[in-house]
Short mmCIF file of C-alpha atoms in Angstrom, two decimals:
data_model
loop_
_atom_site.label_atom_id
_atom_site.label_comp_id
_atom_site.label_asym_id
_atom_site.label_seq_id
_atom_site.Cartn_x
_atom_site.Cartn_y
_atom_site.Cartn_z
CA MET A 17 -21.41 24.99 17.87
CA SER A 18 -23.75 28.12 18.64
CA LEU A 19 -26.85 27.39 21.07
CA VAL A 20 -29.28 27.71 17.91
CA GLY A 21 -27.25 25.41 15.99
CA LYS A 22 -27.50 22.80 18.86
CA LEU A 23 -31.14 23.23 19.32
CA ILE A 24 -31.75 22.82 15.44
CA ALA A 25 -29.14 19.70 15.40
CA ASN A 26 -31.02 18.16 18.48
CA LYS A 27 -34.29 18.86 16.72
CA ARG A 28 -33.14 16.78 13.73
CA ILE A 29 -31.75 14.23 15.75
CA ARG A 30 -35.06 13.55 17.54
CA ARG A 31 -36.67 13.37 14.34
CA ALA A 32 -34.17 10.95 12.84
CA ALA A 33 -34.51 8.99 15.93
CA ARG A 34 -38.36 8.82 15.63
CA SER A 35 -38.15 7.62 12.08
CA LEU A 36 -35.80 4.95 13.20
CA GLY A 37 -38.12 4.00 15.74
CA SER A 38 -40.98 3.57 13.47
CA ASP A 39 -38.83 1.69 10.71
CA PRO A 40 -35.34 0.21 12.10
CA SER A 41 -34.05 0.15 8.50
CA ALA A 42 -30.43 0.48 7.69
CA ASP A 43 -31.04 3.70 5.76
CA ASN A 44 -32.72 5.09 8.84
CA TYR A 45 -29.66 4.07 10.99
CA VAL A 46 -27.58 5.77 8.58
CA LYS A 47 -29.36 9.06 8.64
CA LEU A 48 -29.44 9.12 12.40
CA ALA A 49 -25.58 8.39 12.57
CA ARG A 50 -25.36 11.37 9.92
CA GLU A 51 -27.08 13.57 12.30
CA HIS A 52 -24.92 13.02 15.16
CA VAL A 53 -21.89 13.38 13.00
CA LEU A 54 -23.54 16.66 12.16
CA ALA A 55 -23.65 17.40 15.68
CA GLY A 56 -20.05 16.26 16.38
CA ASN A 57 -21.22 13.33 18.71
CA MET A 58 -18.69 10.79 17.53
CA HIS A 59 -19.65 8.49 20.64
CA GLU A 60 -23.35 8.28 19.49
CA VAL A 61 -21.96 7.75 15.92
CA LEU A 62 -20.14 4.70 17.01
CA ARG A 63 -23.21 3.72 19.15
CA VAL A 64 -25.92 4.13 16.46
CA CYS A 65 -23.66 2.40 13.70
CA SER A 66 -22.76 -0.59 15.95
CA GLU A 67 -26.64 -1.11 16.86
CA GLY A 68 -27.28 -0.90 13.15
CA LEU A 69 -24.48 -3.21 12.18
CA GLN A 70 -25.94 -5.76 14.49
CA MET A 71 -29.06 -5.65 12.88
CA HIS A 72 -27.79 -5.25 9.35
CA GLY A 73 -24.68 -6.93 9.14
CA GLY A 74 -22.31 -5.83 6.62
CA HIS A 75 -24.13 -2.66 5.51
CA ALA A 76 -21.33 -0.74 3.76
CA GLU A 77 -22.44 2.94 4.51
CA LEU A 78 -22.73 1.97 8.19
CA GLN A 79 -19.42 0.35 8.19
CA ARG A 80 -18.10 3.34 6.58
CA LEU A 81 -19.48 5.73 8.93
CA ARG A 82 -18.22 3.38 12.01
CA ASP A 83 -14.80 3.32 10.62
CA ARG A 84 -14.56 6.95 9.90
CA ALA A 85 -15.91 7.82 13.77
CA GLU A 86 -13.41 5.41 14.91
CA GLN A 87 -10.51 7.04 13.08
CA LEU A 88 -11.56 10.51 13.97
CA GLN A 89 -11.70 9.28 17.67
CA VAL A 90 -8.12 7.96 17.26
CA ASP A 91 -7.00 11.19 15.73
CA HIS A 92 -8.42 13.19 18.41
CA ARG A 93 -6.67 11.05 20.94
CA VAL A 94 -3.46 10.82 19.31
CA ALA A 95 -3.25 14.72 18.80
CA ALA A 96 -4.22 15.06 22.77
CA LEU A 97 -1.35 12.50 23.71
CA THR A 98 1.03 14.31 21.48
CA GLU A 99 0.21 17.58 23.03
CA GLU A 100 0.42 16.33 26.38
CA LEU A 101 3.72 14.69 25.77
CA LYS A 102 5.35 18.05 24.91
CA GLY A 103 4.47 19.49 28.26
CA SER A 104 4.90 16.56 30.41
CA PRO A 105 6.46 13.27 28.94
CA ARG A 106 5.81 10.28 31.17
CA PRO A 107 5.88 6.31 30.45
CA ALA A 108 2.09 6.08 30.76
CA LEU A 109 1.50 8.60 27.96
CA TRP A 110 4.21 7.06 25.69
CA ARG A 111 2.55 3.60 26.42
CA GLU A 112 -0.89 4.91 25.65
CA LEU A 113 0.22 6.66 22.25
CA CYS A 114 2.04 3.58 21.07
CA SER A 115 -0.97 1.38 21.90
CA VAL A 116 -3.39 3.54 20.41
CA LEU A 117 -1.11 3.88 16.99
CA LEU A 118 -0.64 -0.06 16.94
CA LYS A 119 -4.33 -0.74 17.27
CA SER A 120 -5.28 1.64 14.64
CA GLY A 121 -2.69 0.13 12.31
CA ARG A 122 -0.55 3.28 11.96
CA LEU A 123 2.65 1.36 12.11
CA GLU A 124 4.97 4.08 10.94
CA ARG A 125 3.60 6.44 13.35
CA ALA A 126 3.99 3.80 16.09
CA THR A 127 7.63 3.33 14.95
CA GLU A 128 8.43 7.06 15.37
CA ALA A 129 6.71 7.25 18.71
CA ALA A 130 8.67 4.02 20.16
CA GLU A 131 11.86 5.35 18.77
CA ASP A 132 11.11 8.99 20.23
CA TRP A 133 10.29 7.37 23.44
CA TYR A 134 13.45 5.09 23.39
CA ARG A 135 15.57 8.15 22.67
CA ALA A 136 14.14 10.19 25.39
CA THR A 137 13.95 7.81 28.24
CA ARG A 138 15.91 4.50 27.21
CA ASP A 139 12.74 2.73 28.74
CA ALA A 140 12.70 -0.99 27.94
CA GLU A 141 9.22 -0.81 27.42
CA ALA A 142 9.99 1.34 24.19
CA LEU A 143 11.99 -1.57 22.96
CA TYR A 144 9.04 -3.90 23.35
CA TYR A 145 6.80 -1.37 21.55
CA ARG A 146 9.49 -1.35 18.62
CA ALA A 147 9.63 -5.08 18.59
CA GLU A 148 5.87 -5.14 18.36
CA VAL A 149 5.67 -2.80 15.38
CA HIS A 150 8.28 -5.08 13.53
CA ALA A 151 6.07 -8.12 14.58
CA GLU A 152 3.13 -6.39 13.06
CA HIS A 153 5.17 -5.68 9.85
CA PHE A 154 6.34 -9.15 9.85
CA PHE A 155 2.67 -10.57 10.05
CA ILE A 156 1.25 -8.31 7.30
CA ASP A 157 4.31 -8.32 5.11
CA LYS A 158 5.97 -11.72 5.87
CA GLY A 159 9.43 -9.96 5.50
CA SER A 160 12.25 -12.04 7.29
CA GLU A 161 13.86 -8.78 8.36
CA ASP A 162 11.02 -7.55 10.34
CA GLY A 163 10.59 -10.97 11.90
CA LYS A 164 14.16 -10.91 12.98
CA LYS A 165 14.16 -7.52 14.30
CA ALA A 166 11.03 -8.12 16.31
CA TYR A 167 12.30 -11.26 17.73
CA LEU A 168 15.73 -9.65 18.64
CA LEU A 169 14.07 -6.26 20.16
CA ALA A 170 11.90 -8.47 21.97
CA SER A 171 14.80 -10.44 23.32
CA ASP A 172 16.44 -7.18 24.44
CA ALA A 173 13.05 -5.89 26.09
CA ARG A 174 12.87 -9.32 27.89
CA ARG A 175 16.20 -8.93 29.62
CA ARG A 176 15.38 -5.73 30.87
CA MET A 177 11.69 -5.93 31.90
CA GLY A 178 12.05 -8.59 34.32
CA THR A 179 9.10 -10.57 34.88
CA ASP A 180 6.76 -8.74 32.35
CA PRO A 181 5.42 -11.75 29.97
CA ARG A 182 4.78 -9.39 27.09
CA PRO A 183 8.23 -9.68 25.05
CA LEU A 184 8.12 -13.40 25.65
CA GLN A 185 4.59 -13.72 24.19
CA LEU A 186 5.70 -11.57 21.16
CA GLN A 187 8.63 -13.95 20.68
CA LEU A 188 6.55 -16.99 21.11
CA GLU A 189 4.02 -15.54 18.34
CA VAL A 190 6.84 -14.70 15.96
CA ALA A 191 8.54 -18.25 16.41
CA SER A 192 5.14 -20.02 16.29
CA ARG A 193 3.79 -18.21 13.30
CA CYS A 194 7.05 -19.06 11.25
CA GLY A 195 7.53 -22.59 12.65
CA ALA A 196 10.75 -22.09 14.53
CA TRP A 197 9.56 -24.63 17.19
CA GLN A 198 12.86 -24.79 19.15
CA GLU A 199 12.51 -21.22 19.82
CA ALA A 200 8.84 -21.65 20.73
CA ARG A 201 9.54 -24.27 23.25
CA LYS A 202 12.33 -22.06 24.96
CA CYS A 203 9.56 -19.16 24.91
CA ILE A 204 7.05 -21.01 26.60
CA ALA A 205 9.51 -22.63 29.05
CA GLN A 206 10.47 -19.16 30.10
CA LEU A 207 6.70 -18.08 30.16
CA LEU A 208 6.11 -21.10 32.45
CA GLU A 209 8.59 -19.79 34.97
CA ILE A 210 6.88 -16.49 35.15
CA LEU A 211 3.21 -17.90 34.80
CA PRO A 212 3.45 -21.26 36.56
CA GLY A 213 0.39 -23.32 36.38
CA ASP A 214 -0.93 -21.80 33.37
CA SER A 215 -2.79 -24.69 31.69
CA SER A 216 -2.99 -23.39 28.05
CA LEU A 217 0.80 -22.82 28.32
CA GLU A 218 1.35 -26.27 29.69
CA ALA A 219 -0.77 -27.80 26.75
CA ARG A 220 0.87 -25.73 24.17
CA PHE A 221 4.34 -26.63 25.64
CA ARG A 222 3.36 -30.42 25.09
CA SER A 223 2.20 -30.03 21.66
CA VAL A 224 5.18 -27.76 20.58
CA LEU A 225 7.69 -30.33 22.14
CA THR A 226 6.29 -33.10 19.76
CA MET A 227 7.17 -30.68 16.71
CA CYS A 228 10.82 -29.73 18.02
CA GLN A 229 12.39 -32.76 16.07
CA ASN A 230 14.02 -31.88 13.04
CA ALA A 231 12.84 -28.36 13.63
CA LYS A 232 14.45 -25.17 11.48
CA SER A 233 16.13 -22.60 13.12
CA LEU A 234 14.54 -19.13 13.46
CA GLU A 235 16.43 -17.79 10.65
CA ILE A 236 15.74 -20.32 8.19
CA CYS A 237 11.91 -20.40 9.06
CA LEU A 238 11.86 -16.49 8.70
CA LYS A 239 13.35 -16.96 5.19
CA ASP A 240 10.88 -19.61 4.48
CA VAL A 241 7.78 -17.46 5.41
CA GLU A 242 9.41 -14.65 3.20
CA ARG A 243 9.99 -16.88 0.18
CA LYS A 244 6.61 -18.57 0.48
CA GLY A 245 4.59 -15.63 1.51
CA ARG A 246 2.85 -17.91 4.05
CA PHE A 247 2.89 -18.54 7.69
CA VAL A 248 3.06 -22.53 8.78
CA ASP A 249 -0.55 -21.87 10.26
CA GLU A 250 -1.90 -21.00 6.70
CA ASP A 251 -0.75 -24.19 5.32
CA CYS A 252 -4.28 -25.61 5.18
CA GLU A 253 -6.68 -26.92 2.61
CA PRO A 254 -10.13 -25.46 2.40
CA SER A 255 -12.80 -26.94 4.24
CA PRO A 256 -16.08 -28.23 2.46
CA ALA A 257 -17.74 -25.35 4.14
CA THR A 258 -15.68 -22.73 2.37
CA ALA A 259 -16.30 -24.34 -0.89
CA VAL A 260 -19.97 -24.25 -0.48
CA ALA A 261 -20.17 -20.65 0.35
CA VAL A 262 -17.51 -19.59 -2.16
CA ARG A 263 -19.21 -21.26 -5.19
CA PRO A 264 -22.38 -19.23 -5.26
CA MET A 265 -20.24 -16.08 -5.43
CA LEU A 266 -18.30 -17.39 -8.14
CA GLN A 267 -21.48 -18.34 -10.19
CA GLN A 268 -22.56 -14.55 -9.55
CA LEU A 269 -19.32 -13.40 -10.70
CA SER A 270 -19.17 -15.50 -13.98
CA ALA A 271 -23.04 -14.86 -14.62
CA ASP A 272 -22.25 -11.67 -16.42
CA GLU A 273 -21.71 -11.51 -20.15
CA ASP A 274 -18.17 -9.80 -19.94
CA VAL A 275 -16.93 -12.39 -17.45
CA GLU A 276 -14.81 -15.29 -19.27
CA ALA A 277 -13.89 -17.12 -15.92
CA ALA A 278 -14.08 -16.69 -12.19
CA LEU A 279 -11.75 -18.35 -9.94
CA PHE A 280 -11.04 -18.96 -6.37
CA LEU A 281 -7.73 -20.77 -5.09
CA ARG A 282 -6.60 -21.99 -1.92
CA GLY A 283 -3.50 -24.26 -1.29
CA GLY A 284 -3.56 -26.64 -3.84
CA THR A 285 -7.53 -26.42 -4.48
CA ALA A 286 -9.15 -24.18 -7.27
CA LEU A 287 -12.58 -23.58 -7.90
CA VAL A 288 -13.14 -22.38 -11.49
CA GLN A 289 -16.26 -20.90 -13.06
CA GLY A 290 -16.92 -20.22 -16.87
CA VAL A 291 -13.98 -22.41 -18.28
CA HIS A 292 -14.01 -26.05 -18.28
CA GLY A 293 -11.35 -29.00 -18.55
CA ALA A 294 -7.83 -28.15 -19.55
CA THR A 295 -8.29 -24.55 -20.17
CA ALA A 296 -9.67 -24.38 -16.33
CA GLU A 297 -6.56 -26.08 -15.20
CA ARG A 298 -4.16 -23.60 -17.23
CA THR A 299 -6.06 -20.75 -15.88
CA ALA A 300 -5.93 -21.87 -12.43
CA ARG A 301 -2.14 -22.41 -12.80
CA ALA A 302 -1.62 -19.24 -14.32
CA VAL A 303 -3.56 -17.39 -11.44
CA ARG A 304 -1.60 -19.25 -9.11
CA ASP A 305 1.96 -18.46 -10.46
CA LEU A 306 0.70 -14.72 -10.58
CA VAL A 307 -0.43 -14.83 -7.08
CA VAL A 308 3.03 -16.20 -5.84
CA SER A 309 5.21 -14.15 -8.19
CA SER A 310 3.12 -10.71 -7.22
CA ARG A 311 3.65 -11.92 -3.41
CA THR A 312 7.49 -12.10 -3.78
CA ALA A 313 7.65 -9.07 -6.00
CA ALA A 314 5.76 -6.81 -3.61
CA ARG A 315 7.80 -8.11 -0.91
CA ARG A 316 11.08 -7.45 -2.40
CA MET A 317 10.00 -4.05 -3.74
CA SER A 318 8.96 -3.13 -0.15
CA LEU A 319 5.45 -2.61 -1.18
CA GLY A 320 3.93 -4.46 1.72
CA ARG A 321 1.26 -7.34 1.10
CA PRO A 322 -0.41 -7.27 -2.38
CA THR A 323 -4.08 -6.63 -2.22
CA ARG A 324 -4.74 -6.32 -6.14
CA VAL A 325 -3.33 -7.33 -9.23
CA LEU A 326 -4.46 -6.38 -12.77
CA LEU A 327 -3.28 -7.33 -15.88
CA GLU A 328 -4.73 -5.79 -19.22
CA GLY A 329 -4.04 -6.52 -22.81
CA SER A 330 -5.79 -7.94 -25.98
CA PHE A 331 -7.12 -11.00 -23.87
CA GLY A 332 -9.22 -8.32 -21.59
CA SER A 333 -8.39 -7.75 -18.11
CA LEU A 334 -7.35 -10.34 -15.48
CA LEU A 335 -8.10 -8.89 -11.92
CA LEU A 336 -6.71 -10.65 -8.84
CA SER A 337 -7.52 -10.40 -5.19
CA PRO A 338 -4.71 -12.21 -3.14
CA GLY A 339 -6.38 -12.64 0.45
CA ASP A 340 -4.46 -14.00 3.34
CA GLN A 341 -5.65 -17.55 3.07
CA GLY A 342 -6.79 -17.82 -0.76
CA ALA A 343 -6.79 -15.86 -3.84
CA SER A 344 -9.73 -15.12 -5.99
CA ALA A 345 -9.62 -13.84 -9.72
CA VAL A 346 -11.81 -12.70 -12.69
CA TRP A 347 -11.04 -12.82 -16.42
CA SER A 348 -13.08 -10.40 -18.34
CA GLY A 349 -13.47 -9.64 -22.00
CA HIS A 350 -13.38 -5.78 -21.25
CA ALA A 351 -12.68 -3.81 -18.25
CA VAL A 352 -13.19 -5.08 -14.95
CA GLY A 353 -16.18 -3.27 -13.26
CA ARG A 354 -16.54 -1.75 -9.71
CA ARG A 355 -19.07 -4.43 -9.13
CA HIS A 356 -16.59 -7.33 -10.02
CA GLU A 357 -14.22 -5.89 -7.97
CA GLU A 358 -16.37 -5.67 -4.93
CA LEU A 359 -17.22 -9.17 -5.38
CA LEU A 360 -13.96 -10.30 -5.81
CA THR A 361 -12.94 -8.56 -2.65
CA ALA A 362 -15.85 -10.19 -0.69
CA LEU A 363 -14.78 -13.42 -2.11
CA SER A 364 -11.13 -13.24 -0.96
CA GLY A 365 -12.19 -11.85 2.45
CA MET A 366 -14.29 -15.11 3.02
CA ALA A 367 -11.13 -17.25 2.93
CA GLY A 368 -10.35 -15.79 6.34
CA HIS A 369 -14.06 -16.80 7.67
CA VAL A 370 -13.93 -20.67 6.91
CA GLY A 371 -17.10 -21.33 8.58
CA ASP A 372 -19.10 -18.49 7.09
CA GLY A 373 -22.06 -18.82 5.13
CA ALA A 374 -21.70 -22.58 4.80
CA MET B 18 13.58 11.80 -22.59
CA LYS B 19 12.53 13.72 -19.30
CA ASP B 20 9.80 15.38 -21.29
CA VAL B 21 8.02 12.29 -21.79
CA LEU B 22 7.75 11.68 -17.81
CA GLU B 23 7.42 15.20 -16.74
CA PRO B 24 3.61 15.26 -16.94
CA LEU B 25 3.47 11.96 -14.65
CA ALA B 26 5.75 13.17 -12.19
CA VAL B 27 3.49 16.18 -11.13
CA ILE B 28 0.66 14.23 -10.42
CA PRO B 29 -0.16 14.42 -6.56
CA GLY B 30 0.53 10.74 -5.23
CA VAL B 31 3.00 9.95 -7.85
CA ARG B 32 6.36 9.05 -5.90
CA LEU B 33 8.40 8.02 -9.00
CA ALA B 34 7.79 8.11 -12.68
CA ALA B 35 10.36 6.30 -14.65
CA MET B 36 11.20 4.58 -17.89
CA ILE B 37 12.87 1.23 -17.90
CA SER B 38 13.94 -0.92 -20.66
CA MET B 39 12.40 -4.42 -20.92
CA ASP B 40 15.42 -6.17 -19.16
CA GLY B 41 14.97 -3.97 -16.24
CA VAL B 42 17.64 -1.07 -16.94
CA PRO B 43 16.53 2.29 -15.94
CA ILE B 44 16.42 4.57 -18.85
CA CYS B 45 15.25 7.65 -17.13
CA ALA B 46 13.48 8.53 -13.73
CA LEU B 47 11.79 11.60 -12.10
CA ASP B 48 10.85 11.73 -8.48
CA GLY B 49 6.99 12.64 -8.11
CA VAL B 50 5.72 15.94 -6.35
CA SER B 51 4.74 13.33 -3.47
CA LYS B 52 8.45 12.53 -2.62
CA ARG B 53 9.10 15.74 -1.03
CA THR B 54 8.25 14.48 2.08
CA ASP B 55 10.35 11.92 3.53
CA SER B 56 7.78 8.93 4.21
CA ALA B 57 8.09 5.86 5.78
CA MET B 58 7.69 4.15 2.08
CA ASP B 59 10.53 6.17 0.89
CA ARG B 60 12.88 5.09 3.80
CA ALA B 61 11.65 1.53 3.16
CA LEU B 62 12.18 1.80 -0.26
CA ARG B 63 15.88 3.06 0.47
CA ALA B 64 16.58 0.44 2.94
CA SER B 65 15.60 -2.69 1.13
CA ALA B 66 15.00 -2.22 -2.51
CA GLY B 67 18.17 0.32 -2.46
CA ASP B 68 18.34 2.39 -5.50
CA LEU B 69 16.34 2.93 -8.66
CA THR B 70 18.44 0.12 -10.41
CA VAL B 71 17.46 -2.60 -8.01
CA PHE B 72 13.76 -1.36 -8.19
CA ALA B 73 13.53 -1.27 -11.89
CA GLY B 74 15.16 -4.67 -11.96
CA LEU B 75 12.73 -6.18 -9.66
CA ALA B 76 9.43 -4.62 -11.82
CA ALA B 77 10.74 -5.80 -14.86
CA ALA B 78 11.38 -9.30 -13.29
CA TRP B 79 7.76 -9.26 -11.99
CA LEU B 80 6.49 -8.12 -15.58
CA HIS B 81 8.25 -10.90 -17.25
CA ASP B 82 7.00 -13.27 -14.59
CA ALA B 83 3.52 -12.18 -15.20
CA THR B 84 3.90 -12.44 -19.03
CA ARG B 85 5.16 -15.99 -18.22
CA ALA B 86 2.51 -17.22 -16.16
CA ILE B 87 -0.23 -16.29 -18.72
CA GLY B 88 2.01 -17.77 -21.42
CA PRO B 89 0.17 -21.24 -21.23
CA LEU B 90 -2.91 -19.62 -21.93
CA SER B 91 -1.86 -18.17 -25.55
CA TRP B 92 -2.61 -14.75 -24.55
CA ASP B 93 -0.64 -11.83 -25.59
CA ASN B 94 1.96 -9.96 -23.61
CA PRO B 95 -0.13 -7.70 -21.07
CA GLY B 96 -0.08 -4.04 -22.22
CA ARG B 97 -0.55 -2.68 -18.51
CA VAL B 98 0.05 -4.22 -15.14
CA VAL B 99 -0.91 -3.02 -11.87
CA LEU B 100 0.29 -4.36 -8.35
CA SER B 101 -1.61 -2.51 -5.51
CA ALA B 102 -0.28 -3.49 -2.17
CA THR B 103 -0.37 -2.08 1.43
CA ARG B 104 2.24 0.31 1.39
CA GLY B 105 1.84 1.45 -2.46
CA THR B 106 0.96 0.75 -5.99
CA LEU B 107 3.36 -0.01 -8.82
CA VAL B 108 1.94 0.52 -12.40
CA LEU B 109 3.76 -0.57 -15.48
CA ASN B 110 2.75 0.41 -19.08
CA VAL B 111 4.50 -1.60 -21.72
CA GLY B 112 5.67 0.46 -24.63
CA PRO B 113 7.65 -0.08 -27.88
CA GLY B 114 11.12 -1.66 -26.43
CA ALA B 115 10.57 0.14 -23.01
CA ALA B 116 8.05 0.25 -20.30
CA VAL B 117 6.90 3.19 -18.16
CA LEU B 118 6.77 2.73 -14.49
CA VAL B 119 4.78 4.65 -12.01
CA LEU B 120 5.04 4.15 -8.15
CA LEU B 121 1.87 5.58 -6.29
CA GLU B 122 1.51 6.37 -2.79
CA ASN B 123 -0.90 4.22 -0.63
CA GLY B 124 -4.36 5.44 -1.30
CA VAL B 125 -3.98 6.67 -4.96
CA ALA B 126 -6.09 4.83 -7.45
CA PRO B 127 -4.07 3.59 -10.44
CA GLU B 128 -6.90 4.75 -12.55
CA GLU B 129 -5.91 8.11 -11.75
CA VAL B 130 -2.64 7.77 -14.02
CA ARG B 131 -4.13 5.78 -16.79
CA VAL B 132 -4.65 8.50 -19.16
CA PRO B 133 -1.21 10.15 -18.22
CA MET B 134 0.56 6.97 -18.74
CA ASP B 135 -0.99 6.40 -22.26
CA GLY B 136 0.06 9.79 -22.89
CA ALA B 137 3.49 9.32 -21.84
CA ILE B 138 3.74 5.92 -24.18
CA GLY B 139 2.43 8.17 -26.98
CA ARG B 140 5.03 10.88 -26.66
CA MET B 141 7.45 8.07 -26.37
CA HIS B 142 6.14 6.66 -29.89
CA ARG B 143 6.33 10.21 -31.27
CA MET B 144 9.83 10.83 -29.72
CA LEU B 145 11.14 7.40 -31.52
CA LYS B 146 9.49 8.63 -34.75
CA GLY B 147 11.27 11.90 -34.37
CA ILE B 148 14.50 10.23 -33.81
CA GLY B 149 13.92 8.03 -37.26
CA ARG B 150 13.36 11.15 -39.10
CA ALA B 151 16.36 12.98 -37.78
CA VAL B 152 18.53 9.92 -38.79
CA GLY B 153 16.92 10.01 -42.14
CA GLN B 154 17.31 13.72 -42.70
CA PRO B 155 19.21 13.86 -46.05
CA TYR B 156 16.42 11.61 -47.52
CA ALA B 157 13.66 14.09 -46.40
CA SER B 158 15.69 17.03 -48.17
CA THR B 159 15.42 15.16 -51.58
CA ASP B 160 11.68 14.49 -51.51
CA GLY B 161 12.03 11.15 -49.79
CA GLU B 162 14.50 9.81 -52.45
CA PRO B 163 18.07 8.57 -51.55
CA PRO B 164 20.87 11.04 -52.77
CA ALA B 165 22.23 9.74 -56.14
CA ALA B 166 26.03 8.25 -56.00
CA LEU B 167 26.87 10.82 -58.94
CA PRO B 168 25.39 14.65 -59.41
CA ALA B 169 22.46 14.61 -61.68
CA ALA B 170 22.79 15.94 -65.22
CA THR B 171 20.16 18.58 -64.41
CA ASP B 172 22.45 19.89 -61.50
CA GLN B 173 25.11 21.08 -64.35
CA PRO B 174 24.66 24.63 -65.95
CA SER B 175 23.32 23.92 -69.25
CA ARG B 176 25.00 24.89 -72.49
CA SER B 177 23.31 26.10 -75.29
CA PRO B 178 24.74 25.47 -78.89
CA ALA B 179 26.60 28.20 -80.10
CA GLY B 180 24.93 30.65 -82.64
CA SER B 181 21.52 29.25 -81.71
#
């Protein structure tokens, strides 16, 4: 940016900051953040957005700006690291590259980076990062193959990384989430050898020990997770707090003329608005079957975790939003509008925050 | 048959456009323009879903599952189903005896292929009508009437009475 450009940008930033000072509204935060975007100050964009979100939590535009700024920062760092690796490849750079890619959720790029690292140096830590990528895939898609690869790669990495607890912690997470308690117990025992006296590990060891009897093998547990589309720690009924928070949103959804029914399902419980009695039961059952079959189909087709399912026909439109711990759906006589879709996504998102908005 | 799918396959973001029978047998398939790059999704598809036959079977099975799920509600069969997931989106439009399947890249909205898919279904309808006409060609040459078992009298050269 030229000197004149910088002067003009600074003047605009000062003006936006003054407006924000006199009226700290979300729109003024957005204006100031945009001025920083134009000036190319990504750190400032993040700072302003974070501050704005503390005051106006959940503001869509501020969130979008913050996400975009974070993404740009990651892009710049990844590009810089890739360039530096070409000239001077060393473990610290590979490690940072893999970590940054994993944190930003770019799993395919992280896989490639870890594989390149392993090919170049045969470093055990590269194996660990490959295991971590597979574990992330497993946690997202719940595919047994990814879970198995993560466990085996972490096991290889553990043998070669000596007293580094990370591979064992990864193995423990995979085993615990799928309910393979025997393997989890072994991992905790080995972790306690590396980290003796860790009170949280000791407590966990005792609780896992009680679940070890009649525990299934890792392979069976992984298959179970793939089949059910749920981890063992997700097998829980909604708390009353969730039901209270969900109901107003369901009522808001079903208030529209076009909407025939709005549903929220979690575990064996269904909250239905719009239809009553046997029809409500049938609709809830149909939605549950659809969620289950969509999860299975998406996994088998390697599409990952389903985020949205839409059925259209002479009955109108049925839109489902399967969340991690619950699913919401809306049946409309006409096409489902953008507003309905946003509400539905928000509703599914609430499933992960049990205590919110009670 | 490929003419039906060609306009779909050239849309940016389309990985695969295919026509499958209702029992999951692929009839015809075209790789989309986005398939030129060997992305992770393609690798994943190759690794686990295998080939098109498997993918088509799984898609049709899901369509059947969805139809069966809404059956108790006395709803008609769905005409269009969309499954958006973290690694891509599957869109199925049900046509006469077959379905048009489109696999979209992650981030591409299914609405972007709605009209082209409806167009593909329309082309499929026209093509089937065309096949019907081609089979009935002799009928068409006689103004829609089936040909007579014996030559008609009017086809014979007329003989005028002698001396008249």
